[in-house]
mmCIF file of C-alpha atoms in Angstrom:
data_model
loop_
_atom_site.group_PDB
_atom_site.id
_atom_site.type_symbol
_atom_site.label_atom_id
_atom_site.label_comp_id
_atom_site.label_asym_id
_atom_site.label_seq_id
_atom_site.Cartn_x
_atom_site.Cartn_y
_atom_site.Cartn_z
ATOM 1 C CA MET A 28 -20.086 -5.659 3.965
ATOM 2 C CA ARG A 29 -18.600 -7.306 7.022
ATOM 3 C CA LEU A 30 -14.834 -6.967 6.694
ATOM 4 C CA VAL A 31 -11.871 -8.519 8.469
ATOM 5 C CA PHE A 32 -8.866 -6.315 7.680
ATOM 6 C CA ALA A 33 -5.360 -7.781 7.533
ATOM 7 C CA GLY A 34 -2.252 -5.596 7.759
ATOM 8 C CA THR A 35 0.809 -5.007 9.862
ATOM 9 C CA PRO A 36 3.106 -1.972 9.274
ATOM 10 C CA GLU A 37 2.447 1.757 9.407
ATOM 11 C CA VAL A 38 1.797 1.905 5.671
ATOM 12 C CA ALA A 39 -1.348 -0.201 6.173
ATOM 13 C CA VAL A 40 -2.900 2.123 8.761
ATOM 14 C CA PRO A 41 -4.400 4.653 6.265
ATOM 15 C CA ALA A 42 -6.266 1.784 4.566
ATOM 16 C CA LEU A 43 -7.693 0.601 7.889
ATOM 17 C CA ASP A 44 -8.713 4.165 8.721
ATOM 18 C CA GLY A 45 -10.352 4.512 5.321
ATOM 19 C CA LEU A 46 -12.415 1.379 5.823
ATOM 20 C CA LEU A 47 -13.396 2.406 9.352
ATOM 21 C CA ALA A 48 -14.723 5.640 7.862
ATOM 22 C CA SER A 49 -16.563 3.825 5.048
ATOM 23 C CA ARG A 50 -20.067 2.350 4.963
ATOM 24 C CA HIS A 51 -18.591 -1.108 5.614
ATOM 25 C CA GLU A 52 -18.249 -2.750 9.025
ATOM 26 C CA VAL A 53 -14.753 -3.788 10.090
ATOM 27 C CA VAL A 54 -15.460 -6.581 12.573
ATOM 28 C CA ALA A 55 -11.851 -7.604 13.356
ATOM 29 C CA VAL A 56 -8.233 -7.070 12.368
ATOM 30 C CA VAL A 57 -5.561 -9.652 11.586
ATOM 31 C CA THR A 58 -1.946 -8.621 12.132
ATOM 32 C CA ARG A 59 1.452 -10.220 12.701
ATOM 33 C CA PRO A 60 2.308 -11.225 16.282
ATOM 34 C CA ASP A 61 3.894 -8.685 18.612
ATOM 35 C CA ALA A 62 7.620 -8.385 17.874
ATOM 36 C CA PRO A 63 10.619 -7.202 19.962
ATOM 37 C CA ALA A 64 11.323 -3.514 19.421
ATOM 38 C CA GLY A 65 13.248 -0.627 20.957
ATOM 39 C CA ARG A 66 16.299 -0.708 23.197
ATOM 40 C CA GLY A 67 14.678 -3.043 25.690
ATOM 41 C CA ARG A 68 13.573 -5.418 22.898
ATOM 42 C CA MET A 69 10.181 -5.678 24.547
ATOM 43 C CA PRO A 70 7.277 -7.161 22.535
ATOM 44 C CA ARG A 71 5.427 -4.400 20.747
ATOM 45 C CA ARG A 72 2.094 -4.379 18.957
ATOM 46 C CA SER A 73 2.242 -3.724 15.212
ATOM 47 C CA PRO A 74 1.087 -0.258 14.037
ATOM 48 C CA VAL A 75 -2.089 -1.816 12.635
ATOM 49 C CA GLY A 76 -2.650 -3.693 15.896
ATOM 50 C CA GLU A 77 -2.272 -0.453 17.872
ATOM 51 C CA ARG A 78 -4.752 1.327 15.604
ATOM 52 C CA ALA A 79 -7.209 -1.557 15.952
ATOM 53 C CA ASP A 80 -6.877 -1.457 19.743
ATOM 54 C CA ALA A 81 -7.616 2.279 19.703
ATOM 55 C CA ALA A 82 -10.704 1.621 17.586
ATOM 56 C CA GLY A 83 -11.903 -1.103 19.972
ATOM 57 C CA LEU A 84 -11.624 -3.857 17.380
ATOM 58 C CA GLU A 85 -10.919 -7.509 18.001
ATOM 59 C CA VAL A 86 -7.290 -8.257 17.056
ATOM 60 C CA LEU A 87 -6.213 -11.657 15.779
ATOM 61 C CA ASN A 88 -2.457 -12.213 15.598
ATOM 62 C CA PRO A 89 -1.854 -15.872 14.765
ATOM 63 C CA ALA A 90 1.692 -17.148 14.348
ATOM 64 C CA SER A 91 0.447 -18.497 11.028
ATOM 65 C CA PRO A 92 -2.748 -17.733 9.099
ATOM 66 C CA SER A 93 -3.074 -21.507 8.679
ATOM 67 C CA ASP A 94 -3.420 -21.957 12.442
ATOM 68 C CA PRO A 95 -6.648 -23.968 13.089
ATOM 69 C CA ASP A 96 -7.780 -21.739 15.963
ATOM 70 C CA PHE A 97 -7.391 -18.675 13.768
ATOM 71 C CA LEU A 98 -9.284 -20.287 10.889
ATOM 72 C CA ARG A 99 -12.072 -21.279 13.254
ATOM 73 C CA ARG A 100 -12.409 -17.739 14.644
ATOM 74 C CA LEU A 101 -12.257 -16.216 11.160
ATOM 75 C CA ALA A 102 -15.098 -18.479 10.036
ATOM 76 C CA GLU A 103 -17.132 -17.488 13.130
ATOM 77 C CA LEU A 104 -16.764 -13.817 12.168
ATOM 78 C CA GLU A 105 -18.434 -14.563 8.792
ATOM 79 C CA PRO A 106 -16.611 -11.855 6.791
ATOM 80 C CA ASP A 107 -17.928 -10.981 3.362
ATOM 81 C CA CYS A 108 -14.453 -9.899 2.322
ATOM 82 C CA CYS A 109 -10.959 -9.585 3.804
ATOM 83 C CA PRO A 110 -9.029 -6.524 2.542
ATOM 84 C CA VAL A 111 -5.261 -6.882 2.947
ATOM 85 C CA VAL A 112 -2.372 -4.381 3.021
ATOM 86 C CA ALA A 113 1.156 -5.592 3.752
ATOM 87 C CA TYR A 114 0.024 -8.303 6.156
ATOM 88 C CA GLY A 115 3.345 -10.162 5.879
ATOM 89 C CA ALA A 116 2.382 -13.837 5.642
ATOM 90 C CA LEU A 117 1.230 -16.158 2.874
ATOM 91 C CA LEU A 118 -2.435 -17.091 2.826
ATOM 92 C CA ARG A 119 -3.330 -20.691 2.062
ATOM 93 C CA PRO A 120 -6.558 -22.051 0.515
ATOM 94 C CA ALA A 121 -8.083 -22.860 3.919
ATOM 95 C CA ALA A 122 -8.040 -19.128 4.741
ATOM 96 C CA LEU A 123 -8.730 -17.844 1.226
ATOM 97 C CA GLU A 124 -11.965 -19.838 0.994
ATOM 98 C CA ILE A 125 -13.618 -18.377 4.096
ATOM 99 C CA PRO A 126 -14.790 -14.886 3.007
ATOM 100 C CA ARG A 127 -17.602 -14.870 0.461
ATOM 101 C CA HIS A 128 -15.767 -12.391 -1.804
ATOM 102 C CA GLY A 129 -12.261 -13.626 -1.000
ATOM 103 C CA TRP A 130 -9.227 -11.650 0.167
ATOM 104 C CA VAL A 131 -8.509 -8.427 -1.728
ATOM 105 C CA ASN A 132 -4.972 -7.098 -1.595
ATOM 106 C CA LEU A 133 -3.833 -3.497 -2.025
ATOM 107 C CA HIS A 134 -0.454 -3.787 -3.752
ATOM 108 C CA PHE A 135 1.822 -0.837 -4.471
ATOM 109 C CA SER A 136 2.642 -1.358 -8.140
ATOM 110 C CA LEU A 137 1.003 -1.415 -11.552
ATOM 111 C CA LEU A 138 0.541 -5.154 -11.782
ATOM 112 C CA PRO A 139 1.848 -7.321 -13.320
ATOM 113 C CA ALA A 140 4.937 -5.130 -12.746
ATOM 114 C CA TRP A 141 6.822 -5.628 -9.490
ATOM 115 C CA ARG A 142 5.078 -8.606 -7.950
ATOM 116 C CA GLY A 143 6.564 -9.325 -4.533
ATOM 117 C CA ALA A 144 7.532 -7.843 -1.202
ATOM 118 C CA ALA A 145 9.291 -4.637 -2.272
ATOM 119 C CA PRO A 146 7.478 -3.103 -5.253
ATOM 120 C CA VAL A 147 8.144 0.522 -4.298
ATOM 121 C CA GLN A 148 11.840 -0.017 -3.567
ATOM 122 C CA ARG A 149 12.288 -1.875 -6.851
ATOM 123 C CA ALA A 150 10.490 0.853 -8.814
ATOM 124 C CA VAL A 151 12.806 3.529 -7.366
ATOM 125 C CA LEU A 152 15.868 1.367 -7.940
ATOM 126 C CA ALA A 153 14.885 0.751 -11.561
ATOM 127 C CA GLY A 154 14.339 4.454 -12.190
ATOM 128 C CA ASP A 155 10.654 4.110 -13.061
ATOM 129 C CA ASP A 156 8.981 7.433 -13.845
ATOM 130 C CA VAL A 157 5.506 6.179 -12.958
ATOM 131 C CA THR A 158 4.253 3.568 -10.546
ATOM 132 C CA GLY A 159 0.950 3.070 -8.786
ATOM 133 C CA ALA A 160 -1.273 0.824 -6.736
ATOM 134 C CA ALA A 161 -3.632 -2.014 -7.582
ATOM 135 C CA THR A 162 -6.334 -3.981 -5.817
ATOM 136 C CA PHE A 163 -6.617 -7.640 -6.734
ATOM 137 C CA ARG A 164 -8.127 -10.874 -5.488
ATOM 138 C CA ILE A 165 -5.511 -13.012 -3.781
ATOM 139 C CA VAL A 166 -4.780 -16.392 -5.323
ATOM 140 C CA GLU A 167 -2.120 -18.916 -4.402
ATOM 141 C CA GLU A 168 0.396 -17.644 -6.999
ATOM 142 C CA LEU A 169 2.322 -14.579 -5.811
ATOM 143 C CA ASP A 170 0.450 -11.326 -6.590
ATOM 144 C CA ALA A 171 -1.038 -12.912 -9.709
ATOM 145 C CA GLY A 172 -4.765 -12.612 -8.989
ATOM 146 C CA PRO A 173 -7.286 -10.724 -11.121
ATOM 147 C CA VAL A 174 -7.284 -6.952 -10.703
ATOM 148 C CA PHE A 175 -10.235 -4.828 -9.525
ATOM 149 C CA GLY A 176 -8.715 -1.361 -9.901
ATOM 150 C CA MET A 177 -5.551 0.672 -10.326
ATOM 151 C CA LEU A 178 -4.217 4.177 -9.871
ATOM 152 C CA THR A 179 -1.002 5.772 -11.057
ATOM 153 C CA GLU A 180 1.516 7.854 -9.126
ATOM 154 C CA GLU A 181 4.496 9.845 -10.419
ATOM 155 C CA VAL A 182 7.904 8.871 -9.086
ATOM 156 C CA ARG A 183 9.474 12.263 -8.343
ATOM 157 C CA PRO A 184 13.186 12.750 -9.029
ATOM 158 C CA ARG A 185 14.145 12.971 -5.350
ATOM 159 C CA ASP A 186 11.649 10.451 -3.963
ATOM 160 C CA THR A 187 12.897 7.916 -1.461
ATOM 161 C CA SER A 188 10.948 4.698 -1.087
ATOM 162 C CA GLY A 189 9.536 6.109 2.134
ATOM 163 C CA ASP A 190 8.289 9.283 0.421
ATOM 164 C CA LEU A 191 6.622 7.356 -2.369
ATOM 165 C CA LEU A 192 5.112 4.733 -0.099
ATOM 166 C CA ARG A 193 3.520 7.381 2.124
ATOM 167 C CA ARG A 194 1.712 8.899 -0.881
ATOM 168 C CA LEU A 195 0.635 5.503 -2.191
ATOM 169 C CA ALA A 196 -0.638 4.482 1.240
ATOM 170 C CA VAL A 197 -3.062 7.421 1.202
ATOM 171 C CA SER A 198 -4.219 7.177 -2.416
ATOM 172 C CA GLY A 199 -4.286 3.386 -2.187
ATOM 173 C CA ALA A 200 -6.543 3.547 0.866
ATOM 174 C CA GLU A 201 -9.130 5.380 -1.229
ATOM 175 C CA LEU A 202 -8.789 2.796 -4.002
ATOM 176 C CA LEU A 203 -9.309 -0.050 -1.541
ATOM 177 C CA ALA A 204 -12.457 1.541 -0.115
ATOM 178 C CA ARG A 205 -13.841 2.096 -3.628
ATOM 179 C CA THR A 206 -13.048 -1.517 -4.444
ATOM 180 C CA MET A 207 -15.047 -2.684 -1.436
ATOM 181 C CA ASP A 208 -17.952 -0.491 -2.608
ATOM 182 C CA GLY A 209 -17.801 -1.955 -6.107
ATOM 183 C CA ILE A 210 -17.668 -5.537 -4.890
ATOM 184 C CA GLU A 211 -20.643 -4.995 -2.605
ATOM 185 C CA SER A 212 -22.752 -3.392 -5.336
ATOM 186 C CA GLY A 213 -21.768 -6.009 -7.879
ATOM 187 C CA GLU A 214 -20.643 -3.296 -10.305
ATOM 188 C CA LEU A 215 -16.964 -4.247 -10.139
ATOM 189 C CA SER A 216 -15.539 -7.410 -11.648
ATOM 190 C CA PRO A 217 -11.839 -8.328 -11.552
ATOM 191 C CA ARG A 218 -9.884 -8.647 -14.767
ATOM 192 C CA PRO A 219 -7.046 -11.147 -15.311
ATOM 193 C CA GLN A 220 -3.568 -9.678 -15.302
ATOM 194 C CA PRO A 221 -1.693 -9.520 -18.625
ATOM 195 C CA THR A 222 0.594 -12.442 -19.220
ATOM 196 C CA SER A 223 3.377 -10.138 -20.471
ATOM 197 C CA GLY A 224 5.201 -7.421 -18.526
ATOM 198 C CA VAL A 225 5.617 -9.472 -15.359
ATOM 199 C CA SER A 226 8.525 -8.404 -13.138
ATOM 200 C CA LEU A 227 9.432 -9.458 -9.640
ATOM 201 C CA ALA A 228 10.225 -7.337 -6.589
ATOM 202 C CA PRO A 229 12.027 -9.429 -3.975
ATOM 203 C CA LYS A 230 12.789 -7.832 -0.634
ATOM 204 C CA LEU A 231 15.960 -5.708 -0.515
ATOM 205 C CA LEU A 232 18.346 -7.104 2.070
ATOM 206 C CA VAL A 233 21.018 -5.287 4.058
ATOM 207 C CA GLU A 234 23.726 -6.717 1.820
ATOM 208 C CA ASP A 235 21.882 -5.357 -1.223
ATOM 209 C CA ALA A 236 22.088 -1.865 0.278
ATOM 210 C CA GLN A 237 25.892 -1.531 0.224
ATOM 211 C CA VAL A 238 26.871 1.277 -2.152
ATOM 212 C CA ASP A 239 29.193 0.409 -5.015
ATOM 213 C CA TRP A 240 31.077 3.645 -5.630
ATOM 214 C CA SER A 241 32.378 2.346 -8.965
ATOM 215 C CA ALA A 242 28.817 2.621 -10.311
ATOM 216 C CA PRO A 243 27.606 5.794 -12.062
ATOM 217 C CA ALA A 244 26.219 8.572 -9.839
ATOM 218 C CA MET A 245 22.713 7.936 -11.150
ATOM 219 C CA ARG A 246 22.766 4.328 -9.951
ATOM 220 C CA VAL A 247 24.255 5.272 -6.601
ATOM 221 C CA ASP A 248 21.518 7.856 -6.139
ATOM 222 C CA ARG A 249 18.768 5.364 -7.031
ATOM 223 C CA LEU A 250 20.136 2.687 -4.719
ATOM 224 C CA VAL A 251 20.348 5.044 -1.765
ATOM 225 C CA ARG A 252 16.839 6.406 -2.351
ATOM 226 C CA ALA A 253 15.433 2.902 -2.865
ATOM 227 C CA CYS A 254 16.959 1.743 0.433
ATOM 228 C CA THR A 255 15.715 4.760 2.417
ATOM 229 C CA PRO A 256 14.434 4.256 5.057
ATOM 230 C CA ALA A 257 14.776 0.453 4.901
ATOM 231 C CA PRO A 258 17.013 -1.479 4.862
ATOM 232 C CA GLY A 259 19.216 1.660 4.838
ATOM 233 C CA ALA A 260 22.021 2.294 2.352
ATOM 234 C CA TRP A 261 25.524 2.005 3.730
ATOM 235 C CA THR A 262 29.211 2.055 2.981
ATOM 236 C CA THR A 263 32.330 1.586 5.095
ATOM 237 C CA HIS A 264 34.735 4.162 6.483
ATOM 238 C CA ARG A 265 37.935 3.190 8.223
ATOM 239 C CA GLY A 266 36.667 -0.372 8.492
ATOM 240 C CA GLU A 267 33.335 0.493 10.095
ATOM 241 C CA ARG A 268 29.869 0.598 8.611
ATOM 242 C CA LEU A 269 28.513 4.064 7.821
ATOM 243 C CA LYS A 270 24.790 4.393 7.145
ATOM 244 C CA LEU A 271 23.881 6.936 4.483
ATOM 245 C CA GLY A 272 20.989 9.323 4.050
ATOM 246 C CA PRO A 273 19.985 10.351 0.517
ATOM 247 C CA VAL A 274 22.802 11.618 -1.705
ATOM 248 C CA VAL A 275 22.632 14.339 -4.345
ATOM 249 C CA PRO A 276 24.504 13.959 -7.650
ATOM 250 C CA ASP A 277 26.414 17.115 -8.605
ATOM 251 C CA SER A 278 27.557 17.370 -12.216
ATOM 252 C CA ASN A 279 29.447 20.585 -11.417
ATOM 253 C CA ALA A 280 31.524 19.110 -8.568
ATOM 254 C CA PRO A 281 35.253 18.456 -8.992
ATOM 255 C CA ARG A 282 36.012 15.026 -10.450
ATOM 256 C CA LEU A 283 36.854 12.465 -7.751
ATOM 257 C CA ALA A 284 37.927 8.829 -7.940
ATOM 258 C CA PRO A 285 35.234 6.270 -6.987
ATOM 259 C CA GLY A 286 34.789 6.398 -3.213
ATOM 260 C CA GLU A 287 37.155 9.356 -2.768
ATOM 261 C CA LEU A 288 36.075 11.823 -0.088
ATOM 262 C CA ALA A 289 36.318 15.598 -0.391
ATOM 263 C CA ALA A 290 35.024 17.637 2.555
ATOM 264 C CA ASP A 291 34.961 21.335 3.367
ATOM 265 C CA LYS A 292 32.911 23.493 5.731
ATOM 266 C CA ARG A 293 29.846 23.413 3.457
ATOM 267 C CA ARG A 294 29.562 19.864 2.133
ATOM 268 C CA VAL A 295 30.977 16.379 1.779
ATOM 269 C CA LEU A 296 31.427 14.836 -1.675
ATOM 270 C CA VAL A 297 32.154 11.254 -2.701
ATOM 271 C CA GLY A 298 33.367 10.202 -6.131
ATOM 272 C CA THR A 299 31.571 7.662 -8.329
ATOM 273 C CA ALA A 300 32.233 6.322 -11.822
ATOM 274 C CA THR A 301 30.784 9.554 -13.201
ATOM 275 C CA ASP A 302 29.870 12.658 -11.179
ATOM 276 C CA ALA A 303 30.506 13.086 -7.488
ATOM 277 C CA VAL A 304 27.546 12.882 -5.089
ATOM 278 C CA GLU A 305 26.985 15.030 -2.018
ATOM 279 C CA LEU A 306 26.298 13.234 1.264
ATOM 280 C CA THR A 307 23.446 14.734 3.284
ATOM 281 C CA GLU A 308 23.275 12.670 6.482
ATOM 282 C CA VAL A 309 25.287 9.792 7.881
ATOM 283 C CA GLN A 310 25.148 7.558 10.937
ATOM 284 C CA GLN A 311 28.027 5.617 12.435
ATOM 285 C CA ARG A 312 27.264 2.423 14.313
ATOM 286 C CA GLY A 313 26.126 3.203 17.847
ATOM 287 C CA LYS A 314 25.905 6.945 17.235
ATOM 288 C CA ARG A 315 23.129 9.363 16.380
ATOM 289 C CA ARG A 316 22.272 10.426 12.859
ATOM 290 C CA MET A 317 24.056 13.652 11.911
ATOM 291 C CA SER A 318 24.759 15.900 8.957
ATOM 292 C CA ALA A 319 27.620 14.781 6.746
ATOM 293 C CA VAL A 320 29.410 18.094 7.399
ATOM 294 C CA GLU A 321 29.228 17.522 11.157
ATOM 295 C CA TRP A 322 30.498 13.990 10.706
ATOM 296 C CA ALA A 323 33.439 15.141 8.548
ATOM 297 C CA ARG A 324 34.298 17.827 11.081
ATOM 298 C CA GLY A 325 34.724 15.098 13.684
ATOM 299 C CA THR A 326 36.467 12.485 11.538
ATOM 300 C CA ARG A 327 38.624 14.870 9.455
ATOM 301 C CA PRO A 328 39.041 12.827 6.224
ATOM 302 C CA GLU A 329 42.570 12.906 4.876
ATOM 303 C CA SER A 330 43.366 13.979 1.327
ATOM 304 C CA GLY A 331 42.535 11.136 -1.060
ATOM 305 C CA GLU A 332 40.827 9.033 1.626
ATOM 306 C CA ARG A 333 38.082 6.767 0.336
ATOM 307 C CA VAL A 334 34.927 5.179 1.656
ATOM 308 C CA GLY A 335 33.879 1.671 0.742
ATOM 309 C CA GLU A 336 37.303 0.094 1.129
#
């Protein structure tokens, strides 16, 4: 089939690579416009755009997928299907109607669970043991289209969202390529999603990522892992924001009050409503990321000092 691939972040690159290696022809790529990045805040191509450039593909980066010039060029390309992975913009009927087999999204959840922008983060935050990926035909309602295929993936006890998403990006790329094969051969038909079991996965914002030390250690651990690497879990120390790497609950640690710090030469502990958790890495505003022990050596927490106040 002639494909126009749509995607933007790094997690979408394995799917593009998988389709480039398949029997299908990727004739162009759609990605979000270049965005400021780095210290100089210079416009930078998206990871998918960079990969498309390296492959010599035409790159379309409309400000909106409803832009008339974009729609005209998409129609000229005559795609049979448009596979999508984390493109980052809503598709309206004028775009959805162009490819003969529609737009097929690779979504990182077991639909109808976790419809929305942050399915992996929400699965980690909820403590799901199993998640997965699904391919479905895009319709106007959010992530509600009929499903072509699914795969499951274990959520490991120490997984961050980044860890889990990297695995799903690879296994999901294979699922998307198989879905394209099945659509082309006519052997694969989408099935409607169940009407029960729907849950939503809105994007986690920076304010959602502030650790509440009065919560149980298990919830603190899940929040930090769900927010790693983005938007990044954080607390405050001496009135300044302190970004946190993953924490490790320790049921054998001395009991500490919520937010109370205890540091020695080997580790840094913080109290929660239940067990203390060990900090692994931290980052103060404007400084490099460092081990929690190195940070404590420089800041020298006082006895009974707390974070998050």
